[in-house]
Amino acid sequence: MSDARESILAALRLAASRAAPVERGGHFRPPAGGDVVEAFVLKVPGTAASLERLPNAGAVPSAVDAYRLKLGLNGPVAIAPALAKLEWPAELPTAPIRQAELAVTVAQAGIAETGTLLLTSGPETPTTLNFLPDHALVVLNTTQIVADLDAALATLDPDAMPRAVNFVTGPSRTADVEQTIQLGAHGPRSLHILLLTSA
């Protein structure tokens, strides 16, 4: 072995022998408390998503139609089976997800810490609604908003885990090309949350 290499290794051994053990703390968890609904509402704009408060589920169809018209969309809307029983306007064009430019689905939970939505797959909430359209609307009740990721995961039933669990924080984006943010790279380029204040 060369003298230089032996000298370097000896210095490393000496340094390692003097190192004090590092005390390991528990998992970091943000302090609990405060209004999780207001914390969620304040985080959403920073994710490039938008949010609208609605009094109840009955207001969803007209809010969807108004949002569609605000964006100047004339194409069809895909509606999650979980929302099919609502009274949708007769003039609202609907279609299967592959032909829709806007989709409406339901969240499992909202995470106040980050403004993130927890979306799950199932017969009532197909995952394709989360990724295929250019524009996504997600219905979330204030009672579904939790403080953090751990609390969101606790809303899932371990005995009936969905095939897909997606965490969505704002519209899809990438900065792969010239470090410039592009929306809609791998999913919807706009995300609008319909926040229900009661069932």
mmCIF file of C-alpha atoms in Angstrom, residues 21-124:
data_model
loop_
_atom_site.group_PDB
_atom_site.id
_atom_site.type_symbol
_atom_site.label_atom_id
_atom_site.label_comp_id
_atom_site.label_asym_id
_atom_site.label_seq_id
_atom_site.Cartn_x
_atom_site.Cartn_y
_atom_site.Cartn_z
ATOM 1 C CA PRO A 21 -22.256 9.180 18.969
ATOM 2 C CA VAL A 22 -25.161 11.076 17.465
ATOM 3 C CA GLU A 23 -28.347 10.996 19.446
ATOM 4 C CA ARG A 24 -31.242 9.894 17.305
ATOM 5 C CA GLY A 25 -34.521 11.662 17.860
ATOM 6 C CA GLY A 26 -37.999 10.461 17.034
ATOM 7 C CA HIS A 27 -39.744 11.124 13.754
ATOM 8 C CA PHE A 28 -40.322 14.789 13.068
ATOM 9 C CA ARG A 29 -43.963 15.712 13.245
ATOM 10 C CA PRO A 30 -45.235 19.265 12.849
ATOM 11 C CA PRO A 31 -46.966 20.635 15.921
ATOM 12 C CA ALA A 32 -50.641 19.754 16.034
ATOM 13 C CA GLY A 33 -53.339 22.273 16.659
ATOM 14 C CA GLY A 34 -55.034 25.061 14.839
ATOM 15 C CA ASP A 35 -57.797 24.900 12.309
ATOM 16 C CA VAL A 36 -56.893 22.240 9.728
ATOM 17 C CA VAL A 37 -59.516 23.486 7.277
ATOM 18 C CA GLU A 38 -58.135 27.024 7.214
ATOM 19 C CA ALA A 39 -54.564 25.697 7.062
ATOM 20 C CA PHE A 40 -55.526 23.604 4.012
ATOM 21 C CA VAL A 41 -57.263 26.552 2.342
ATOM 22 C CA LEU A 42 -54.178 28.729 2.871
ATOM 23 C CA LYS A 43 -51.809 26.094 1.412
ATOM 24 C CA VAL A 44 -53.771 25.400 -1.792
ATOM 25 C CA PRO A 45 -52.855 28.592 -3.729
ATOM 26 C CA GLY A 46 -49.166 27.826 -3.228
ATOM 27 C CA THR A 47 -49.666 24.537 -5.087
ATOM 28 C CA ALA A 48 -50.987 26.339 -8.217
ATOM 29 C CA ALA A 49 -54.431 24.827 -7.617
ATOM 30 C CA SER A 50 -57.596 26.809 -6.947
ATOM 31 C CA LEU A 51 -60.327 26.278 -4.384
ATOM 32 C CA GLU A 52 -63.986 27.172 -4.120
ATOM 33 C CA ARG A 53 -66.145 26.728 -1.039
ATOM 34 C CA LEU A 54 -69.603 25.247 -1.551
ATOM 35 C CA PRO A 55 -72.377 24.793 1.018
ATOM 36 C CA ASN A 56 -73.076 21.139 0.154
ATOM 37 C CA ALA A 57 -72.893 18.442 -2.528
ATOM 38 C CA GLY A 58 -76.028 19.782 -4.196
ATOM 39 C CA ALA A 59 -74.030 22.827 -5.323
ATOM 40 C CA VAL A 60 -71.383 20.738 -7.124
ATOM 41 C CA PRO A 61 -73.079 20.397 -10.554
ATOM 42 C CA SER A 62 -73.614 24.130 -11.055
ATOM 43 C CA ALA A 63 -70.078 24.877 -9.776
ATOM 44 C CA VAL A 64 -68.635 22.385 -12.284
ATOM 45 C CA ASP A 65 -70.604 23.953 -15.134
ATOM 46 C CA ALA A 66 -69.556 27.480 -14.080
ATOM 47 C CA TYR A 67 -65.883 26.449 -13.868
ATOM 48 C CA ARG A 68 -66.080 24.814 -17.303
ATOM 49 C CA LEU A 69 -67.553 27.974 -18.821
ATOM 50 C CA LYS A 70 -65.014 30.186 -17.003
ATOM 51 C CA LEU A 71 -62.198 28.221 -18.678
ATOM 52 C CA GLY A 72 -63.973 28.442 -22.036
ATOM 53 C CA LEU A 73 -64.276 24.666 -22.330
ATOM 54 C CA ASN A 74 -66.902 23.316 -24.690
ATOM 55 C CA GLY A 75 -65.884 19.674 -24.543
ATOM 56 C CA PRO A 76 -67.467 16.950 -22.462
ATOM 57 C CA VAL A 77 -67.029 16.304 -18.754
ATOM 58 C CA ALA A 78 -66.331 12.917 -17.151
ATOM 59 C CA ILE A 79 -68.098 12.462 -13.819
ATOM 60 C CA ALA A 80 -67.009 9.959 -11.171
ATOM 61 C CA PRO A 81 -69.669 7.331 -10.438
ATOM 62 C CA ALA A 82 -69.549 8.531 -6.803
ATOM 63 C CA LEU A 83 -71.150 11.791 -8.004
ATOM 64 C CA ALA A 84 -73.573 10.368 -10.576
ATOM 65 C CA LYS A 85 -76.634 10.726 -8.325
ATOM 66 C CA LEU A 86 -76.300 14.513 -8.143
ATOM 67 C CA GLU A 87 -78.628 16.593 -10.333
ATOM 68 C CA TRP A 88 -76.376 17.530 -13.249
ATOM 69 C CA PRO A 89 -77.521 20.239 -15.714
ATOM 70 C CA ALA A 90 -79.082 18.737 -18.830
ATOM 71 C CA GLU A 91 -76.941 21.017 -21.034
ATOM 72 C CA LEU A 92 -73.684 19.764 -19.463
ATOM 73 C CA PRO A 93 -72.049 17.497 -22.046
ATOM 74 C CA THR A 94 -70.729 14.293 -20.489
ATOM 75 C CA ALA A 95 -68.568 11.540 -21.937
ATOM 76 C CA PRO A 96 -66.286 8.685 -20.931
ATOM 77 C CA ILE A 97 -62.951 9.830 -19.534
ATOM 78 C CA ARG A 98 -60.956 9.259 -22.736
ATOM 79 C CA GLN A 99 -63.081 11.844 -24.568
ATOM 80 C CA ALA A 100 -63.439 14.363 -21.728
ATOM 81 C CA GLU A 101 -61.357 17.496 -21.286
ATOM 82 C CA LEU A 102 -62.504 17.938 -17.691
ATOM 83 C CA ALA A 103 -63.114 15.336 -14.967
ATOM 84 C CA VAL A 104 -64.858 15.540 -11.612
ATOM 85 C CA THR A 105 -63.950 13.117 -8.839
ATOM 86 C CA VAL A 106 -63.938 12.775 -5.056
ATOM 87 C CA ALA A 107 -61.002 12.885 -2.630
ATOM 88 C CA GLN A 108 -60.406 10.480 0.236
ATOM 89 C CA ALA A 109 -58.711 13.195 2.308
ATOM 90 C CA GLY A 110 -57.056 16.597 2.227
ATOM 91 C CA ILE A 111 -53.755 17.258 4.008
ATOM 92 C CA ALA A 112 -53.591 20.651 5.732
ATOM 93 C CA GLU A 113 -49.807 20.634 6.138
ATOM 94 C CA THR A 114 -49.186 20.693 2.366
ATOM 95 C CA GLY A 115 -52.495 21.387 0.595
ATOM 96 C CA THR A 116 -52.345 17.865 -0.833
ATOM 97 C CA LEU A 117 -55.264 15.652 -1.866
ATOM 98 C CA LEU A 118 -55.334 11.906 -1.192
ATOM 99 C CA LEU A 119 -57.125 10.215 -4.099
ATOM 100 C CA THR A 120 -57.924 6.514 -4.148
ATOM 101 C CA SER A 121 -59.003 4.171 -6.906
ATOM 102 C CA GLY A 122 -62.167 2.127 -6.895
ATOM 103 C CA PRO A 123 -65.373 1.546 -8.824
ATOM 104 C CA GLU A 124 -66.743 4.903 -7.615
#
